[in-house]
Amino acid sequence: MEGKILLEVKDLKKYYIPRGRKKAAVRAVDGVSFQIPAGTTYGLVGESGCGKTTVGKTILHLAEATGGQILLDGQDIVPYRGKELRRLWMRVQMIFQDPFSSMDPKKTIYQIVAEPLKEFGLCPAKEVRERVVETLESCGMSEDCLDRYPHEFSGGQRQRICIARALISGPEFIVCDEPVSALDVSVQAQVINLLKKLQKEKRMAYLFISHDLSVVEHVSDYVGVMYLGRLVETAPKKELFSNPRHPYTQALLSAVPVPQLHRTQKRIVLAGDVPSADAPPSGCPFHTRCRECQEICKTQVPKKRDCGNGHEVWCHFDFGK
Amino acid sequence: MRKRRGEKAADFCRKFSRNKAAVFGFAVAVVFILAALFADVICSYDKVTTQNIVERLQSPSAAHWFGTDQLGRDIFARIIHGARVSLGVSFLVVAISVLVGGIAGSLLALTGGRIDNLVMRLIDVISCIPGFLLTLALVAAMGSGIRNLMLAMCIRMSVGYIRVIRSFVLSVVGQDFIDAARISGMSTRKIAVTHVLPNALGIIIVEAAMSLSNTILSIAALSFLGLGIQPPAPEWGAMLNEGREFIRTYPHLIIIPGIAIALSALAMNLMGDGVRDALDPRSGQ
């Protein structure tokens, strides 16, 4: 599985600073680092508002990074401007969470899917239609949807059209921002299987953002868990799901429904709300809700601890098996 | 095949023609507009101002289709030439306000920041004053007359448009498909033209059509109060005022300009509704 590192995020920061009030900055992403080898999927999980979407958006320059580096093939893309951005977007694409707002209601499916192709000038005008049909078909949509409008399709169909739009420029990397969370469970499986099939065919890498652990377990090779703008734990999928070391990860995993009559594992219930990102707690960001909280957690920010096998955890203690 | 522009227009016409109320509104509006455009051909302006005391206060007849007023002037001629003033002024006011509001509103939405804040607060202050009162005050301050009336109406209407169009553009820009267009390599200017404008166009047209009827009513009302068009120029609102004394004895002096005002306002409203529905691809196929 270990291949060439395609995308590396190093100490990425994104602060939203209200005008003239530096101290009131909202730290949406605060020092996140991870690597994604070519052809693999990195699952990013966390509660709503923990900054996972912001990570995806900064990779595509839809939000400007405040600090840190994003290396694509070893080249930092954060300072990219103008033409460089166009080249970046040919290689990196995104699938949005809400298939109802990610397509212009006034445009036909043909216009929507052909847009990247035309804007990037990737193929001669005569072949555009052919390419659009080809790509739509690879996503399980037929040719007769071309002249129809987005509102005529169901959520699952729309999401497949969005996938076709993301694919058409032939990217190496796709940010999937909760691509299935707006869909019915039965449709979720179709879309996920489609994404996996396409990944195999085209050897693309995914950053798969989700709050649904069972989905992430199904698609990912590596998983990172985020809390309040920081990673708390990252590991290969099997390792993380079998031996979670951070109390937050353990709590999340205990909440995943398991089809088993008498559950042996006890549910860990997290009390309280996520603290506000504009006034994060001192020390470990999770200490206000952590059941294992000690004195040191309240004052010192935990450093990254390498547990081998690519398993890294940001906790003062080790709660692994 | 991909839809060509002609096909889209055909689509629009098909949907519009299916809406009976809209077609009725359109037909009435066309009649009024044609009457206004060809007023001189239909009857000369002399008839509008020539007083003929002998023939005063006549009921509708073959010689005077809508009868004559208290000075013996032909009401039909006055209605036709009045359409020129009433409708012409309304169209002009709405066109100018939509243009000003559209440009200013989208610019404010796209730039944001301090200027946006400042202008919007100023607009808040202006909006606190009831619209009609504002126009009255402006006309009173600048002096009555058609040019001042139009200016006052434009100020009042632009303020509303800026607010509506700015918030609509903001809501469009916040949607994911704008981000999707950006990562498809589209420039900001092209996004504004190909994605924001078509989505905002519907609401701009509907707002314009809806406020057209409002403007017709406002201008009639201001003229009724003697602040707009000055006699002897014909204007429907002014005609209402002049006929006021005869409401019991010669009601046609009031009824006919009243119908003209009501019918033209209704026509504009129905047409606006029809246009909005026909522009929306989500409405019935």
Coordinates of C-alpha atoms in Angstrom, one line a residue:
Chain A
M1 CA 0.0 0.0 0.0
E2 CA 2.9 2.3 0.7
G3 CA 3.4 4.3 -2.5
K4 CA 4.7 7.7 -3.4
I5 CA 3.3 10.5 -1.2
L6 CA 1.0 12.5 -3.4
L7 CA -0.3 15.0 -1.0
E8 CA 1.2 16.1 2.3
V9 CA -0.3 18.6 4.7
K10 CA 2.2 20.1 7.1
D11 CA 1.1 22.1 10.2
L12 CA -1.9 23.6 8.3
K13 CA -3.6 26.5 9.9
K14 CA -6.6 28.5 9.0
Y15 CA -7.8 31.3 11.3
Y16 CA -10.8 33.4 10.7
I17 CA -9.8 36.8 12.1
P18 CA -12.5 39.4 12.6
R19 CA -11.5 42.8 11.3
G20 CA -9.1 44.5 13.7
R21 CA -9.5 41.9 16.5
K22 CA -6.7 39.5 16.3
K23 CA -7.4 38.0 19.7
A24 CA -10.9 37.0 18.7
A25 CA -9.6 34.8 15.8
V26 CA -11.5 31.5 15.2
R27 CA -9.0 28.7 14.9
A28 CA -10.9 26.6 12.4
V29 CA -7.8 24.5 11.6
D30 CA -4.9 24.7 14.0
G31 CA -1.8 22.7 13.0
V32 CA -3.0 19.7 11.1
S33 CA -0.5 17.4 9.4
F34 CA -1.0 14.2 7.4
Q35 CA 0.1 12.4 4.3
I36 CA -1.8 10.8 1.5
P37 CA 0.0 8.3 -0.8
A38 CA -1.1 8.1 -4.4
G39 CA -4.1 5.8 -5.0
T40 CA -5.2 5.7 -1.4
T41 CA -8.0 7.2 0.7
Y42 CA -7.4 9.2 3.8
G43 CA -10.6 9.5 5.9
L44 CA -11.0 12.6 8.1
V45 CA -13.6 12.3 10.8
G46 CA -14.8 14.5 13.5
E47 CA -17.9 16.3 14.9
S48 CA -19.6 19.1 13.0
G49 CA -17.6 22.3 13.2
C50 CA -14.2 20.6 14.0
G51 CA -12.6 22.0 10.8
K52 CA -12.6 19.0 8.6
T53 CA -14.3 20.8 5.7
T54 CA -12.0 23.7 6.1
V55 CA -9.0 21.4 5.6
G56 CA -10.5 20.3 2.3
K57 CA -11.3 23.8 1.2
T58 CA -7.8 25.1 2.0
I59 CA -6.3 22.3 -0.2
L60 CA -8.4 23.7 -3.1
H61 CA -7.7 27.3 -2.3
L62 CA -11.4 27.9 -1.7
A63 CA -10.2 29.1 1.7
E64 CA -6.8 30.7 2.1
A65 CA -4.5 28.9 4.5
T66 CA -3.2 31.1 7.4
G67 CA -0.1 29.1 7.9
G68 CA 1.6 25.8 7.1
Q69 CA 2.3 24.0 3.9
I70 CA 0.3 21.8 1.5
L71 CA 2.7 19.8 -0.7
L72 CA 1.4 18.3 -3.9
D73 CA 4.1 16.0 -5.3
G74 CA 6.6 17.8 -3.0
Q75 CA 5.6 21.3 -4.2
D76 CA 4.0 23.8 -1.8
I77 CA 0.7 24.9 -3.3
V78 CA -0.3 27.4 -0.6
P79 CA 1.4 30.4 -2.4
Y80 CA -0.2 29.4 -5.8
R81 CA -2.0 32.2 -7.6
G82 CA -3.6 32.8 -11.0
K83 CA -2.4 30.3 -13.7
E84 CA -0.8 28.0 -11.1
L85 CA -4.3 27.6 -9.5
R86 CA -5.8 26.6 -12.8
R87 CA -3.1 23.9 -13.1
L88 CA -3.8 22.8 -9.5
W89 CA -7.5 22.5 -10.1
M90 CA -6.9 20.3 -13.1
R91 CA -5.2 17.9 -10.8
V92 CA -7.2 18.3 -7.6
Q93 CA -11.0 18.4 -7.6
M94 CA -13.8 18.3 -5.0
I95 CA -17.1 16.7 -4.5
F96 CA -19.4 18.8 -2.3
Q97 CA -21.6 17.7 0.5
D98 CA -24.9 19.0 -0.7
P99 CA -25.8 17.8 -4.2
F100 CA -28.7 20.3 -4.2
S101 CA -26.6 23.4 -4.0
S102 CA -23.5 22.3 -5.8
M103 CA -25.1 22.4 -9.2
D104 CA -26.4 25.6 -10.9
P105 CA -30.2 25.1 -11.2
K106 CA -30.2 27.1 -14.4
K107 CA -27.8 24.9 -16.3
T108 CA -28.3 21.6 -18.0
I109 CA -26.4 18.5 -16.9
Y110 CA -24.3 18.8 -20.1
Q111 CA -23.3 22.4 -19.3
I112 CA -22.5 21.5 -15.7
V113 CA -20.3 18.5 -16.5
A114 CA -18.6 20.1 -19.5
E115 CA -17.7 23.2 -17.6
P116 CA -14.2 22.1 -16.3
L117 CA -13.4 20.6 -19.7
K118 CA -14.2 23.8 -21.5
E119 CA -12.7 26.2 -19.0
F120 CA -9.4 24.2 -18.9
G121 CA -9.5 23.7 -22.7
L122 CA -8.6 20.1 -22.2
C123 CA -10.0 18.8 -25.4
P124 CA -11.2 20.1 -28.8
A125 CA -14.7 21.4 -28.9
K126 CA -15.9 18.6 -31.1
E127 CA -15.0 16.0 -28.6
V128 CA -16.5 17.7 -25.5
R129 CA -19.8 16.0 -25.9
E130 CA -18.3 12.6 -26.3
R131 CA -16.1 13.0 -23.2
V132 CA -19.1 14.2 -21.2
V133 CA -21.2 11.2 -22.2
E134 CA -18.2 8.8 -21.5
T135 CA -17.7 10.3 -18.0
L136 CA -21.3 10.3 -17.1
E137 CA -21.6 6.7 -18.2
S138 CA -18.6 5.7 -16.1
C139 CA -20.6 7.2 -13.2
G140 CA -23.7 5.2 -14.0
M141 CA -25.7 7.9 -15.7
S142 CA -27.0 7.6 -19.3
E143 CA -26.7 9.9 -22.2
D144 CA -30.4 11.0 -22.1
C145 CA -29.8 13.1 -18.9
L146 CA -27.7 15.6 -20.8
D147 CA -30.4 18.2 -21.6
R148 CA -32.2 17.9 -18.3
Y149 CA -31.9 20.1 -15.3
P150 CA -30.5 19.2 -11.9
H151 CA -33.9 19.5 -10.2
E152 CA -35.1 16.5 -12.3
F153 CA -32.8 14.1 -10.5
S154 CA -32.7 12.5 -7.1
G155 CA -30.0 13.1 -4.6
G156 CA -28.1 10.0 -5.5
Q157 CA -28.2 10.8 -9.2
R158 CA -27.1 14.3 -8.6
Q159 CA -24.2 13.2 -6.5
R160 CA -23.1 10.9 -9.3
I161 CA -23.3 13.8 -11.8
C162 CA -21.2 15.8 -9.4
I163 CA -18.7 13.0 -9.3
A164 CA -18.6 13.0 -13.1
R165 CA -17.9 16.7 -13.1
A166 CA -15.1 16.2 -10.6
L167 CA -13.7 13.4 -12.7
I168 CA -13.8 14.9 -16.2
S169 CA -10.6 16.9 -16.0
G170 CA -8.8 13.7 -15.0
P171 CA -7.6 14.6 -11.5
E172 CA -5.2 12.7 -9.4
F173 CA -6.7 13.7 -6.2
I174 CA -10.3 14.4 -5.1
V175 CA -11.5 16.0 -1.9
C176 CA -14.8 14.3 -1.0
D177 CA -16.5 16.5 1.4
E178 CA -19.1 14.3 3.1
P179 CA -20.3 13.1 -0.3
V180 CA -22.9 10.7 1.1
S181 CA -24.1 12.4 4.3
A182 CA -27.1 14.0 2.4
L183 CA -28.2 10.7 0.9
D184 CA -30.3 7.8 2.0
V185 CA -28.4 4.8 3.4
S186 CA -29.3 2.6 0.4
V187 CA -28.1 5.2 -2.0
Q188 CA -25.0 5.9 0.1
A189 CA -23.7 2.4 -0.7
Q190 CA -24.1 2.9 -4.4
V191 CA -22.2 6.2 -4.3
I192 CA -19.4 4.8 -2.1
N193 CA -19.0 1.7 -4.3
L194 CA -18.8 4.0 -7.4
L195 CA -16.1 6.1 -5.7
K196 CA -14.1 2.9 -4.9
K197 CA -14.5 1.5 -8.4
L198 CA -13.3 4.8 -9.9
Q199 CA -10.4 4.9 -7.6
K200 CA -9.3 1.5 -8.6
E201 CA -9.6 2.3 -12.3
K202 CA -7.9 5.7 -12.3
R203 CA -5.6 5.3 -9.3
M204 CA -6.8 8.5 -7.7
A205 CA -6.3 9.5 -4.1
Y206 CA -9.2 10.7 -2.0
L207 CA -9.4 12.9 1.1
F208 CA -12.7 11.5 2.4
I209 CA -14.3 13.9 4.9
S210 CA -17.1 12.4 6.9
H211 CA -18.7 12.2 10.3
D212 CA -19.9 8.7 9.7
L213 CA -17.4 6.3 11.1
S214 CA -18.9 3.2 9.5
V215 CA -18.6 4.9 6.0
V216 CA -15.0 5.9 6.8
E217 CA -14.1 2.4 7.9
H218 CA -15.4 1.1 4.6
V219 CA -13.6 3.4 2.2
S220 CA -10.4 4.6 4.0
D221 CA -6.8 3.3 4.0
Y222 CA -5.8 5.8 6.7
V223 CA -7.9 7.7 9.1
G224 CA -7.4 10.9 11.0
V225 CA -9.6 12.0 13.8
M226 CA -10.1 15.7 14.3
Y227 CA -11.3 17.6 17.3
L228 CA -11.6 21.4 17.5
G229 CA -9.3 22.1 14.6
R230 CA -6.6 19.6 15.5
L231 CA -5.8 16.0 14.8
V232 CA -6.1 13.9 17.9
E233 CA -5.2 10.6 16.4
T234 CA -4.2 9.2 13.0
A235 CA -3.5 5.6 12.0
P236 CA -4.0 3.1 9.3
K237 CA -7.6 2.1 9.2
K238 CA -7.3 -1.4 10.7
E239 CA -5.1 -0.2 13.5
L240 CA -7.3 2.7 14.4
F241 CA -10.5 0.7 14.5
S242 CA -9.0 -2.2 16.4
N243 CA -6.9 -0.3 18.8
P244 CA -7.9 3.3 19.3
R245 CA -5.6 5.1 21.7
H246 CA -7.2 8.5 22.2
P247 CA -10.1 8.7 24.6
Y248 CA -12.0 10.8 22.0
T249 CA -11.6 8.2 19.3
Q250 CA -12.7 5.5 21.7
A251 CA -15.8 7.5 22.5
L252 CA -16.6 8.0 18.8
L253 CA -16.1 4.3 18.1
S254 CA -18.2 3.2 21.0
A255 CA -21.1 5.2 19.4
V256 CA -21.0 3.2 16.1
P257 CA -23.9 0.9 15.9
V258 CA -22.8 -2.7 15.8
P259 CA -25.2 -5.4 14.4
Q260 CA -24.8 -7.6 17.5
L261 CA -27.4 -8.7 20.0
H262 CA -25.6 -8.3 23.3
R263 CA -23.0 -5.7 23.0
T264 CA -20.0 -6.3 25.1
Q265 CA -18.5 -2.9 24.6
K266 CA -19.8 -0.1 26.8
R267 CA -21.0 3.1 25.2
I268 CA -18.9 6.1 26.2
V269 CA -21.1 9.1 26.4
L270 CA -19.4 12.5 26.0
A271 CA -20.9 15.1 28.2
G272 CA -21.3 18.7 27.2
D273 CA -20.8 20.6 23.9
V274 CA -17.7 21.2 21.8
P275 CA -16.0 24.3 23.1
S276 CA -16.0 27.3 20.9
A277 CA -13.1 27.5 18.5
D278 CA -12.6 31.2 19.2
A279 CA -11.8 30.4 22.8
P280 CA -10.3 26.9 22.8
P281 CA -9.5 25.4 26.3
S282 CA -6.0 25.6 27.6
G283 CA -3.8 22.5 27.4
C284 CA -5.4 19.5 25.6
P285 CA -8.4 20.8 23.6
F286 CA -10.4 17.7 24.6
H287 CA -9.8 17.9 28.3
T288 CA -13.1 19.6 29.1
R289 CA -15.0 16.5 28.0
C290 CA -12.4 13.8 28.5
R291 CA -13.2 11.1 31.1
E292 CA -9.5 10.4 31.7
C293 CA -8.6 14.0 32.3
Q294 CA -5.7 14.7 34.6
E295 CA -4.1 17.9 35.9
I296 CA -1.4 17.9 33.2
C297 CA -4.1 17.9 30.5
K298 CA -5.5 21.2 31.6
T299 CA -2.2 23.0 31.3
Q300 CA 0.0 21.3 28.6
V301 CA -0.8 20.8 25.0
P302 CA 0.0 17.1 24.3
K303 CA 2.8 16.4 21.8
K304 CA 2.5 13.9 19.0
R305 CA 3.4 10.5 20.1
D306 CA 4.4 7.9 17.6
C307 CA 3.2 4.4 18.4
G308 CA 4.7 2.7 15.4
N309 CA 2.9 1.4 12.3
G310 CA 2.1 5.0 11.4
H311 CA -0.1 5.2 14.4
E312 CA 0.2 8.7 15.9
V313 CA -1.7 10.1 18.9
W314 CA -1.9 13.5 20.6
C315 CA -2.5 12.5 24.2
H316 CA -0.4 12.6 27.4
F317 CA -1.3 9.0 28.2
D318 CA -1.7 5.8 26.3
F319 CA -5.1 4.2 26.4
G320 CA -4.3 1.6 23.8
K321 CA -4.7 -2.1 24.4
Chain B
M1 CA -28.5 17.8 -28.3
R2 CA -27.5 20.8 -26.3
K3 CA -30.2 23.4 -26.0
R4 CA -29.6 26.3 -28.3
R5 CA -30.6 29.8 -27.4
G6 CA -33.6 29.7 -29.8
E7 CA -34.9 26.5 -28.1
K8 CA -34.7 28.2 -24.7
A9 CA -36.7 31.1 -26.0
A10 CA -39.2 28.7 -27.4
D11 CA -39.4 26.9 -24.1
F12 CA -40.0 30.3 -22.4
C13 CA -42.8 31.2 -24.8
R14 CA -44.5 27.8 -24.5
K15 CA -44.6 28.0 -20.7
F16 CA -45.6 31.6 -20.7
S17 CA -48.5 31.0 -23.2
R18 CA -49.8 28.2 -21.0
N19 CA -50.4 30.7 -18.2
K20 CA -53.7 32.3 -19.1
A21 CA -53.6 35.1 -16.6
A22 CA -50.1 36.1 -17.8
V23 CA -51.2 36.1 -21.4
F24 CA -54.2 38.3 -20.5
G25 CA -51.8 40.7 -18.7
F26 CA -49.4 40.7 -21.6
A27 CA -52.2 41.5 -24.1
V28 CA -53.5 44.3 -22.0
A29 CA -50.0 45.7 -21.5
V30 CA -49.4 45.5 -25.2
V31 CA -52.6 47.5 -25.9
F32 CA -51.6 50.2 -23.5
I33 CA -48.1 50.3 -24.7
L34 CA -49.2 50.5 -28.4
A35 CA -51.7 53.2 -27.4
A36 CA -48.9 55.2 -25.7
L37 CA -46.5 54.7 -28.6
F38 CA -49.0 55.7 -31.4
A39 CA -51.0 58.2 -29.4
D40 CA -50.4 60.9 -32.0
V41 CA -51.6 58.6 -34.8
I42 CA -54.7 57.6 -33.0
C43 CA -55.8 61.1 -32.2
S44 CA -53.9 64.4 -32.4
Y45 CA -52.7 66.2 -29.2
D46 CA -55.0 69.1 -30.1
K47 CA -58.0 67.2 -28.9
V48 CA -56.4 66.7 -25.5
T49 CA -56.2 70.4 -24.7
T50 CA -58.9 72.0 -26.8
Q51 CA -61.7 73.1 -24.6
N52 CA -65.2 73.1 -25.9
I53 CA -67.6 74.3 -23.3
V54 CA -70.6 73.5 -25.5
E55 CA -69.8 69.8 -25.5
R56 CA -68.8 69.6 -21.8
L57 CA -69.7 66.6 -19.6
Q58 CA -71.0 64.4 -22.3
S59 CA -71.5 60.7 -21.7
P60 CA -69.7 58.3 -24.0
S61 CA -71.0 58.4 -27.6
A62 CA -69.8 57.7 -31.1
A63 CA -68.2 61.2 -31.4
H64 CA -66.5 61.0 -28.0
W65 CA -65.9 57.3 -27.2
F66 CA -65.2 57.9 -23.5
G67 CA -67.3 61.1 -23.3
T68 CA -66.0 64.6 -22.5
D69 CA -64.9 66.2 -19.2
Q70 CA -65.9 69.4 -17.5
L71 CA -64.0 71.5 -20.0
G72 CA -65.3 69.7 -23.0
R73 CA -62.1 67.8 -23.7
D74 CA -62.2 64.4 -25.2
I75 CA -61.5 61.8 -22.5
F76 CA -60.5 59.1 -25.0
A77 CA -57.7 61.4 -26.3
R78 CA -56.7 62.3 -22.8
I79 CA -56.5 58.6 -21.7
I80 CA -54.4 57.7 -24.8
H81 CA -52.0 60.6 -24.3
G82 CA -52.1 60.1 -20.6
A83 CA -50.8 56.5 -21.1
R84 CA -47.7 58.1 -22.6
V85 CA -47.0 60.0 -19.4
S86 CA -48.2 57.4 -16.9
L87 CA -46.6 54.4 -18.5
G88 CA -43.6 56.1 -19.9
V89 CA -42.6 57.7 -16.6
S90 CA -43.2 54.4 -14.8
F91 CA -41.1 52.4 -17.2
L92 CA -38.3 54.9 -17.2
V93 CA -38.3 55.1 -13.4
V94 CA -38.2 51.3 -13.0
A95 CA -35.6 50.9 -15.7
I96 CA -33.3 53.4 -14.1
S97 CA -33.8 52.0 -10.6
V98 CA -33.3 48.4 -11.7
L99 CA -30.1 49.4 -13.4
V100 CA -28.8 51.4 -10.4
G101 CA -30.0 48.8 -7.9
G102 CA -28.6 45.9 -9.9
I103 CA -25.2 47.3 -10.4
A104 CA -24.8 48.8 -6.9
G105 CA -26.4 45.8 -5.2
S106 CA -24.2 43.2 -6.9
L107 CA -21.0 45.3 -6.4
L108 CA -21.8 45.7 -2.7
A109 CA -22.4 42.0 -2.4
L110 CA -19.2 41.1 -4.2
T111 CA -16.9 43.6 -2.5
G112 CA -18.3 43.5 1.0
G113 CA -16.2 45.1 3.8
R114 CA -16.5 48.7 5.0
I115 CA -18.1 50.3 2.0
D116 CA -20.8 47.7 1.9
N117 CA -21.4 48.3 5.6
L118 CA -21.5 52.0 5.2
V119 CA -23.9 52.1 2.2
M120 CA -26.2 49.5 3.8
R121 CA -26.5 51.5 7.0
L122 CA -27.3 54.6 4.9
I123 CA -30.0 52.6 3.1
D124 CA -31.4 51.4 6.4
V125 CA -31.8 55.0 7.4
I126 CA -33.6 55.8 4.2
S127 CA -35.8 52.8 4.4
C128 CA -37.0 53.9 7.8
I129 CA -39.0 56.6 6.1
P130 CA -42.2 55.3 4.5
G131 CA -41.8 55.2 0.8
F132 CA -44.6 57.4 -0.2
L133 CA -43.7 60.0 2.5
L134 CA -40.1 60.0 1.2
T135 CA -41.2 60.7 -2.4
L136 CA -43.6 63.4 -1.1
A137 CA -40.9 65.1 0.9
L138 CA -38.4 64.9 -1.9
V139 CA -40.8 66.4 -4.4
A140 CA -41.9 69.0 -2.0
A141 CA -38.3 70.0 -1.4
M142 CA -37.3 70.0 -5.0
G143 CA -40.5 71.5 -6.4
S144 CA -43.2 69.7 -8.2
G145 CA -42.8 68.8 -11.9
I146 CA -42.3 65.7 -13.8
R147 CA -38.5 65.6 -13.7
N148 CA -38.4 66.0 -10.0
L149 CA -41.1 63.4 -9.5
M150 CA -39.1 60.9 -11.5
L151 CA -35.9 61.7 -9.6
A152 CA -37.7 61.2 -6.3
M153 CA -39.2 58.0 -7.4
C154 CA -35.9 56.7 -8.7
I155 CA -34.2 57.4 -5.3
R156 CA -37.0 55.6 -3.5
M157 CA -37.0 52.6 -5.7
S158 CA -33.3 52.2 -6.2
V159 CA -32.9 51.9 -2.4
G160 CA -35.2 48.9 -2.4
Y161 CA -33.6 47.3 -5.4
I162 CA -30.1 47.6 -3.9
R163 CA -31.2 45.8 -0.8
V164 CA -33.1 43.0 -2.6
I165 CA -30.4 42.4 -5.2
R166 CA -27.5 42.6 -2.8
S167 CA -29.0 40.0 -0.5
F168 CA -30.0 37.8 -3.4
V169 CA -26.5 37.9 -4.9
L170 CA -25.1 37.1 -1.5
S171 CA -27.3 34.0 -1.3
V172 CA -26.2 32.8 -4.7
V173 CA -22.5 33.4 -4.0
G174 CA -22.7 31.4 -0.8
Q175 CA -23.8 28.3 -2.7
D176 CA -21.5 25.4 -3.5
F177 CA -21.9 25.7 -7.3
I178 CA -20.0 29.0 -7.2
D179 CA -17.1 27.1 -5.6
A180 CA -17.5 24.3 -8.1
A181 CA -17.3 26.9 -10.9
R182 CA -14.2 28.4 -9.4
I183 CA -12.4 25.0 -9.2
S184 CA -13.4 24.5 -12.8
G185 CA -11.1 27.3 -13.5
M186 CA -13.6 30.0 -14.1
S187 CA -12.6 33.6 -13.6
T188 CA -14.6 35.7 -11.1
R189 CA -16.0 37.9 -13.8
K190 CA -17.2 34.9 -15.9
I191 CA -18.8 33.4 -12.8
A192 CA -20.7 36.6 -12.2
V193 CA -21.9 36.6 -15.8
T194 CA -22.6 32.9 -16.3
H195 CA -23.8 31.8 -12.9
V196 CA -24.8 34.7 -10.7
L197 CA -26.6 36.8 -13.3
P198 CA -28.8 34.1 -14.7
N199 CA -29.8 33.1 -11.3
A200 CA -30.5 36.7 -10.2
L201 CA -32.2 37.6 -13.5
G202 CA -35.5 35.9 -12.6
I203 CA -35.8 37.8 -9.3
I204 CA -34.7 41.1 -10.9
I205 CA -37.4 40.8 -13.7
V206 CA -40.1 39.8 -11.2
E207 CA -39.1 42.7 -8.9
A208 CA -39.2 45.0 -11.8
A209 CA -42.6 43.8 -13.1
M210 CA -44.1 43.9 -9.6
S211 CA -42.8 47.4 -8.9
L212 CA -44.0 48.6 -12.2
S213 CA -47.5 48.3 -11.1
N214 CA -46.6 50.0 -7.8
T215 CA -44.9 52.8 -9.7
I216 CA -47.9 53.4 -11.9
L217 CA -50.0 53.6 -8.8
S218 CA -47.6 55.9 -7.0
I219 CA -47.2 58.3 -9.9
A220 CA -51.0 58.4 -10.3
A221 CA -51.3 59.1 -6.6
L222 CA -48.7 61.9 -6.7
S223 CA -50.3 63.5 -9.7
F224 CA -53.7 63.2 -8.0
L225 CA -52.2 65.3 -5.2
G226 CA -50.9 67.8 -7.8
L227 CA -47.2 67.0 -7.2
G228 CA -46.5 65.3 -10.5
I229 CA -47.5 66.2 -14.0
Q230 CA -48.9 69.7 -14.3
P231 CA -52.1 70.5 -16.1
P232 CA -53.2 70.8 -18.8
A233 CA -51.0 67.8 -19.7
P234 CA -53.1 64.7 -19.4
E235 CA -52.2 62.2 -16.7
W236 CA -54.6 59.5 -15.2
G237 CA -54.1 60.5 -11.6
A238 CA -54.5 64.1 -12.4
M239 CA -57.7 63.3 -14.3
L240 CA -59.1 61.5 -11.3
N241 CA -58.5 64.7 -9.3
E242 CA -60.1 66.9 -11.8
G243 CA -63.2 64.7 -12.1
R244 CA -63.5 64.5 -8.3
E245 CA -66.3 67.1 -8.1
F246 CA -68.4 65.2 -10.6
I247 CA -68.2 61.8 -8.9
R248 CA -72.0 61.7 -8.3
T249 CA -73.2 63.4 -11.4
Y250 CA -70.8 62.3 -14.1
P251 CA -69.1 59.2 -12.7
H252 CA -67.4 58.4 -16.0
L253 CA -65.0 61.2 -15.4
I254 CA -63.6 59.1 -12.5
I255 CA -64.3 55.6 -13.6
I256 CA -62.5 55.7 -17.0
P257 CA -59.1 56.9 -15.7
G258 CA -59.6 54.7 -12.7
I259 CA -60.0 51.6 -14.9
A260 CA -57.0 52.7 -16.9
I261 CA -54.9 52.8 -13.8
A262 CA -56.2 49.6 -12.3
L263 CA -56.0 47.7 -15.5
S264 CA -52.5 48.7 -16.4
A265 CA -51.3 47.9 -12.8
L266 CA -53.0 44.5 -12.8
A267 CA -51.6 43.7 -16.3
M268 CA -48.1 44.4 -15.1
N269 CA -48.5 42.2 -12.1
L270 CA -50.0 39.2 -14.0
M271 CA -47.3 39.5 -16.6
G272 CA -44.5 39.6 -14.0
D273 CA -45.8 36.5 -12.4
G274 CA -46.0 34.7 -15.7
V275 CA -42.4 35.8 -16.6
R276 CA -41.1 34.5 -13.3
D277 CA -42.8 31.1 -13.7
A278 CA -41.7 30.7 -17.3
L279 CA -38.0 31.6 -16.4
D280 CA -37.8 28.9 -13.7
P281 CA -36.7 25.6 -15.1
R282 CA -38.3 23.9 -12.1
S283 CA -41.8 25.0 -13.1
G284 CA -43.9 22.5 -15.0
Q285 CA -42.6 21.0 -18.1

